[in-house]
CSV table of C-alpha atoms in Angstrom, one decimal:
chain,number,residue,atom,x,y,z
A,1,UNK,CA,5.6,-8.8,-17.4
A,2,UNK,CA,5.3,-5.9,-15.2
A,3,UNK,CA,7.3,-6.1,-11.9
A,4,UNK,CA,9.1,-4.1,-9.1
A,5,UNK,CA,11.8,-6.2,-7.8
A,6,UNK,CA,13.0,-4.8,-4.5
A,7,UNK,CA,16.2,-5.1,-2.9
A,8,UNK,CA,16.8,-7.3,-0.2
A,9,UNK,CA,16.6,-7.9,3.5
A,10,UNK,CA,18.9,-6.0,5.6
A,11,UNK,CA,20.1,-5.9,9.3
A,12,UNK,CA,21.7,-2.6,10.4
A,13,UNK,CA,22.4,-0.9,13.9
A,14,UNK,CA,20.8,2.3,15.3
A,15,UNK,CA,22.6,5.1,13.6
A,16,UNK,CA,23.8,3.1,10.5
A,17,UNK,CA,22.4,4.6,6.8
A,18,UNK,CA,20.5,2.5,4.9
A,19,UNK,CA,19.6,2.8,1.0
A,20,UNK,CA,16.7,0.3,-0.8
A,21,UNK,CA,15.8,-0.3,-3.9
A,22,UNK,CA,12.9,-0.5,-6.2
A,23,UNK,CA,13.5,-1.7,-10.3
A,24,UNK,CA,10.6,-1.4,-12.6
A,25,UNK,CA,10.6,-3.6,-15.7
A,26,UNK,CA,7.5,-4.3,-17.9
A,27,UNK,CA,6.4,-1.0,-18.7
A,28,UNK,CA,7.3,3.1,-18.6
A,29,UNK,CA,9.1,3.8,-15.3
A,30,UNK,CA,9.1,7.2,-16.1
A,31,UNK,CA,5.7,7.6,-16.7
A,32,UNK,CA,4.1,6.0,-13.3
A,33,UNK,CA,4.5,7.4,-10.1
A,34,UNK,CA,5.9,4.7,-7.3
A,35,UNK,CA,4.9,5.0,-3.7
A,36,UNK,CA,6.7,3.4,-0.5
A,37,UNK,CA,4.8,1.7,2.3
A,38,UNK,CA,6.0,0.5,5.8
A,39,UNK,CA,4.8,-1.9,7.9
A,40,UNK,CA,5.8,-2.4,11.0
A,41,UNK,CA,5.6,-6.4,12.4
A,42,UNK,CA,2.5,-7.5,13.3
A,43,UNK,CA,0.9,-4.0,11.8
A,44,UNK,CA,-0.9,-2.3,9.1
A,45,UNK,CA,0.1,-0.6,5.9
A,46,UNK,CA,1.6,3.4,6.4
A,47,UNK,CA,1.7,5.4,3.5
A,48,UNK,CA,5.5,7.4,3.3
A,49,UNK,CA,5.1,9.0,-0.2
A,50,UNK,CA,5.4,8.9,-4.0
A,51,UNK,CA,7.9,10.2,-6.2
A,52,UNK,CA,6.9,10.7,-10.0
A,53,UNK,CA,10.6,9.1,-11.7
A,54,UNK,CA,9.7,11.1,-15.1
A,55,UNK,CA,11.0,14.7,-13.1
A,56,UNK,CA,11.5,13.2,-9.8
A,57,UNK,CA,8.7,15.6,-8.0
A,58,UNK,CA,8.0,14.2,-4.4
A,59,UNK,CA,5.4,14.1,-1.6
A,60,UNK,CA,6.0,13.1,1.8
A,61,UNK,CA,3.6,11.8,4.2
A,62,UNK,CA,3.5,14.3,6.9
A,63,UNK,CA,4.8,11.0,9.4
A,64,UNK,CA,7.4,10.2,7.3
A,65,UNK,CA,9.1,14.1,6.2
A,66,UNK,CA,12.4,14.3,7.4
A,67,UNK,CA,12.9,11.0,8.3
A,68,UNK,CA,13.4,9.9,5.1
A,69,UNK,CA,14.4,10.2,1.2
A,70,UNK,CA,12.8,8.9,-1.6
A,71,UNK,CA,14.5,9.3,-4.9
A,72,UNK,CA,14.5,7.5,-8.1
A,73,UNK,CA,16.9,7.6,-11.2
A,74,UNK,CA,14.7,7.0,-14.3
A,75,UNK,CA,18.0,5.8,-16.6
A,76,UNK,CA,17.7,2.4,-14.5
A,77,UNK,CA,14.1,2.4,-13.8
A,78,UNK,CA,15.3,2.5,-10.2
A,79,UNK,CA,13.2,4.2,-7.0
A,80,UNK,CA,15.4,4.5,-3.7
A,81,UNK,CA,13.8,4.7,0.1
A,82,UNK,CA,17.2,6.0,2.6
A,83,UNK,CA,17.6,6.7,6.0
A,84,UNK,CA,20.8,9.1,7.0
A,85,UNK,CA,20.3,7.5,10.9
A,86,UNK,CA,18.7,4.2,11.7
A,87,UNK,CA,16.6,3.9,14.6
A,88,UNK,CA,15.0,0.5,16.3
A,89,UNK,CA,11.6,1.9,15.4
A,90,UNK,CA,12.4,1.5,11.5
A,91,UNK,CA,12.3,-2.0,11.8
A,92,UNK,CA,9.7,-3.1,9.6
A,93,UNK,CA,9.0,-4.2,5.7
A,94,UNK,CA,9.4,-1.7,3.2
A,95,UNK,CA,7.0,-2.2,-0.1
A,96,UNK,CA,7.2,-0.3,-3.5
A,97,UNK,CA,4.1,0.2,-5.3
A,98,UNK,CA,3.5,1.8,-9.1
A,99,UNK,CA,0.6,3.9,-8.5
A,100,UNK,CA,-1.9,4.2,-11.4
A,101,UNK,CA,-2.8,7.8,-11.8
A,102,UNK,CA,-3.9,8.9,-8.2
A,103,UNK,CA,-7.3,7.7,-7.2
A,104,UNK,CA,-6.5,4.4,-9.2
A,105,UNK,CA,-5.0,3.1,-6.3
A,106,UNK,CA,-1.0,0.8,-6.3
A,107,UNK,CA,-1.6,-1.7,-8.8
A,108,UNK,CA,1.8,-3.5,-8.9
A,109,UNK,CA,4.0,-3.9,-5.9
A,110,UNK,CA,7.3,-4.9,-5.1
A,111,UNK,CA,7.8,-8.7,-2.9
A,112,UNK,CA,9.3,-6.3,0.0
A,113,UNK,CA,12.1,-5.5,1.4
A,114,UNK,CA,12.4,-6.4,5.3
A,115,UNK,CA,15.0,-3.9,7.3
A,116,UNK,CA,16.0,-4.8,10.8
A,117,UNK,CA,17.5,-2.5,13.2
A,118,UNK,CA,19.4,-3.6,16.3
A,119,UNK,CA,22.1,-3.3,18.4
B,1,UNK,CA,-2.5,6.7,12.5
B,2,UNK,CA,-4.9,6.0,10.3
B,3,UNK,CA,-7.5,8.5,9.3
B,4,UNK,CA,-9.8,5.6,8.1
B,5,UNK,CA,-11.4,3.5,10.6
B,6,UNK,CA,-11.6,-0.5,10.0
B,7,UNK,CA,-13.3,-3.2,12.2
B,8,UNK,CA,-10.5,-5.6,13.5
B,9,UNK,CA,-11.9,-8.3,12.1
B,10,UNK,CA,-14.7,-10.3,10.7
B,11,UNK,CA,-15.5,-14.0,9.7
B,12,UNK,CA,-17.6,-16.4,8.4
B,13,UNK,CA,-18.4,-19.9,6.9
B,14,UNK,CA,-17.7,-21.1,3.9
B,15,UNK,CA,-20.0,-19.7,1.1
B,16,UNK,CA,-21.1,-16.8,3.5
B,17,UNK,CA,-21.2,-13.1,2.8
B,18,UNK,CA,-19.0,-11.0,4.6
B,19,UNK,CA,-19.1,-7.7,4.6
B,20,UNK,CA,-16.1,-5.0,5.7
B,21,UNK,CA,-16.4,-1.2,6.3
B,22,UNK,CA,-14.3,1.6,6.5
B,23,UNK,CA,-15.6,5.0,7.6
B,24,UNK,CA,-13.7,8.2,6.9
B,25,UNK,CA,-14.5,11.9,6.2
B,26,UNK,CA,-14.9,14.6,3.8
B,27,UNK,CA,-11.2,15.0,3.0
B,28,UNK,CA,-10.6,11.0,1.8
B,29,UNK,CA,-13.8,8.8,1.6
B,30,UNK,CA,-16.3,11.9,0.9
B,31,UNK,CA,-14.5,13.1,-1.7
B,32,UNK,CA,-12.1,10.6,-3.3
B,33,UNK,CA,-12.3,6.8,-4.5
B,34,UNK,CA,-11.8,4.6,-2.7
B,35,UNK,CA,-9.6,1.3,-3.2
B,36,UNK,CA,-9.7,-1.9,-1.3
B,37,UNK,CA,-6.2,-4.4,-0.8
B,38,UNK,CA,-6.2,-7.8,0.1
B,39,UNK,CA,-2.9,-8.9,2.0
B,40,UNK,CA,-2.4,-13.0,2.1
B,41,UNK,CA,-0.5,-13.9,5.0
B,42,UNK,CA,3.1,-13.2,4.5
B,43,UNK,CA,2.6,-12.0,1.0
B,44,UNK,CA,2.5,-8.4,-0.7
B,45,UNK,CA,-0.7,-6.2,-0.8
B,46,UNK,CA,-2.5,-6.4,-4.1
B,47,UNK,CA,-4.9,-4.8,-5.5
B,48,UNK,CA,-8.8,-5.8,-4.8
B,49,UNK,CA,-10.7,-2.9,-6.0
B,50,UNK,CA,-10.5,0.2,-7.4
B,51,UNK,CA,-12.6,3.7,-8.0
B,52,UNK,CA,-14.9,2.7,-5.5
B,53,UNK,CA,-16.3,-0.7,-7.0
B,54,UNK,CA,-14.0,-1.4,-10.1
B,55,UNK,CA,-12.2,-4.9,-10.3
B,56,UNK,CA,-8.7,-5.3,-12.1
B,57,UNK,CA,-8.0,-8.4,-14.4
B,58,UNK,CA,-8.1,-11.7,-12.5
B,59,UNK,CA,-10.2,-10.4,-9.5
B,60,UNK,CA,-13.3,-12.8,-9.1
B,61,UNK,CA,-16.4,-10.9,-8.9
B,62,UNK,CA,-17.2,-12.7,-5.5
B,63,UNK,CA,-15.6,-9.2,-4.6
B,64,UNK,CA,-17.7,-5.8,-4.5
B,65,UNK,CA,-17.3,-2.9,-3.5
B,66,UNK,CA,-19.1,0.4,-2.6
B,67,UNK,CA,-19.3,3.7,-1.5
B,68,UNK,CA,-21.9,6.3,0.4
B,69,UNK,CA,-21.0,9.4,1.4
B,70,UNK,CA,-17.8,9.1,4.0
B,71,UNK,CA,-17.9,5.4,4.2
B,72,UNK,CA,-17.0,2.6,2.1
B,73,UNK,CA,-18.0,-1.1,2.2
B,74,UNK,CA,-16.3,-4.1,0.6
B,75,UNK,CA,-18.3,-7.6,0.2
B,76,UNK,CA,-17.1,-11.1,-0.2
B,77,UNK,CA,-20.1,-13.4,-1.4
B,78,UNK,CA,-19.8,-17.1,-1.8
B,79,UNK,CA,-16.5,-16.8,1.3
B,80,UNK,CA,-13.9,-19.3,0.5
B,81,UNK,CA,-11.0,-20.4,2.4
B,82,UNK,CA,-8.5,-18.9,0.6
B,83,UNK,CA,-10.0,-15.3,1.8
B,84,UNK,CA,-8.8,-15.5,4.8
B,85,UNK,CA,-6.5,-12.6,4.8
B,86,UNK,CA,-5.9,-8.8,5.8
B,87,UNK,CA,-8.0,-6.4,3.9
B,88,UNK,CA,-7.4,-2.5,3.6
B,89,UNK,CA,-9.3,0.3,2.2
B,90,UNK,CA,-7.2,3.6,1.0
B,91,UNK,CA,-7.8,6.9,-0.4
B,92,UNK,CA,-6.2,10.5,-1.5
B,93,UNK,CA,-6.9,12.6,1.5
B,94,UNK,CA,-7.2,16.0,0.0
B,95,UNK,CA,-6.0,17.6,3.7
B,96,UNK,CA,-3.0,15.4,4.1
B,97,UNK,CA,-2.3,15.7,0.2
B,98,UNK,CA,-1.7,12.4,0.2
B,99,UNK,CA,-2.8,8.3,0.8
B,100,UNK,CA,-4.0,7.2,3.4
B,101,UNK,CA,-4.8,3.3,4.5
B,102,UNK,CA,-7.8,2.3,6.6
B,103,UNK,CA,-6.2,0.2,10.3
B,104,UNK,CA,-6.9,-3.6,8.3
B,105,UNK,CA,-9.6,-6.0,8.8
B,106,UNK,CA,-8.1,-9.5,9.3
B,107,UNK,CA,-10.6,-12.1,8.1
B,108,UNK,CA,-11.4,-15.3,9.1
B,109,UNK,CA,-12.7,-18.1,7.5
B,110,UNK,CA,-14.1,-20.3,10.3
């Protein structure tokens, strides 16, 4: 079966780093790129970027560059979302998608991973 | 913010057609596919359609979807209560290099 199995939910304070996890089984992680996607409670879906696992190339979503790092270590079929520095307003739920070639749209994604930021 | 524009919401009776748009420009919709999620409550995305009016495996074709010039449409024929959900449309937005969401329509099945 194909899958991405995220990490799960975590509660961190502003200013805490913060590192979650995406594992593809099923099928060629190198081969597909994976995307991340926020949203925030009560919200709709952001697009934050992709990374190809294959030769880890990355785009950011011009919202989302420098506020985060997507990264993905293809020997564990493993994609990572970090934050160096937490902030209230990352508070949200976190999906991984495997995005099939890219006009084809996400065709599986992960259950979620909600992060929760407060003091 | 999104650079493709949704109706908040829409509804209708069981075995009803509802119909969703999603209006964008040149750089997404105009030029690009587009692709259509359906979000159950507290559940995952998944996939509705794709390229515009293509269904993956296991979609029922109560589902369509379509596409003229910057806008897109996505119909539910034969509405049943288990479509009550959020629905999104996406595309590559050639400007942005990169994926953009329409702002969800939330459906309700009265």
């Amino acid at each position: 079966e194909v899958q991405l199995v995220q990490s799960g939910a975590e509660v961190k304070k502003p200013g805490e780093s913060l590192k979650i996890s995406c594992k593809g089984s099923g099928y060629s992680f190198s081969s597909y790129w994976i995307g991340w996607v926020r949203q925030m409670p009560g919200k709709g879906l952001e697009w934050m970027g992709i990374i190809f696992p294959g030769d880890s190339d990355t785009t950011y979503s011009p919202s989302f560059q420098g506020q985060v790092t997507i990264s993905a270590d293809k020997s564990i079929s493993t994609a990572y979302l970090q934050w160096s520095s937490l902030q209230a307003s990352d508070t949200a739920m976190y999906y991984c998608a495997r995005l099939i070639g890219q006009y084809n749209g996400f065709d599986i994604w992960g259950q979620g991973t909600m992060v929760t930021v407060s003091s | 913010q999104s650079v493709l524009t949704q109706p908040p919401s829409a509804s209708g009776t069981p075995g009803q057609r509802v119909t969703i748009s999603c209006s964008g420009s040149s750089s997404n919709i105009g030029g690009n596919p587009v692709n259509w999620y359906q979000q159950l409550p507290g559940t995952a995305p998944k996939l509705l359609i794709y390229i515009n009016n293509q269904r993956p495996s296991g979609v029922p074709d109560r589902f369509s979807g379509s596409k003229s010039g910057t806008s897109a449409s996505l119909a539910i024929s034969g509405l049943q209560s288990e479509d009550e959900a959020d629905y999104y449309c996406a595309a590559w937005d050639d400007s942005l290099s990169g994926y953009v969401f329409g702002t969800g329509t939330k459906v309700t099945v009265l």
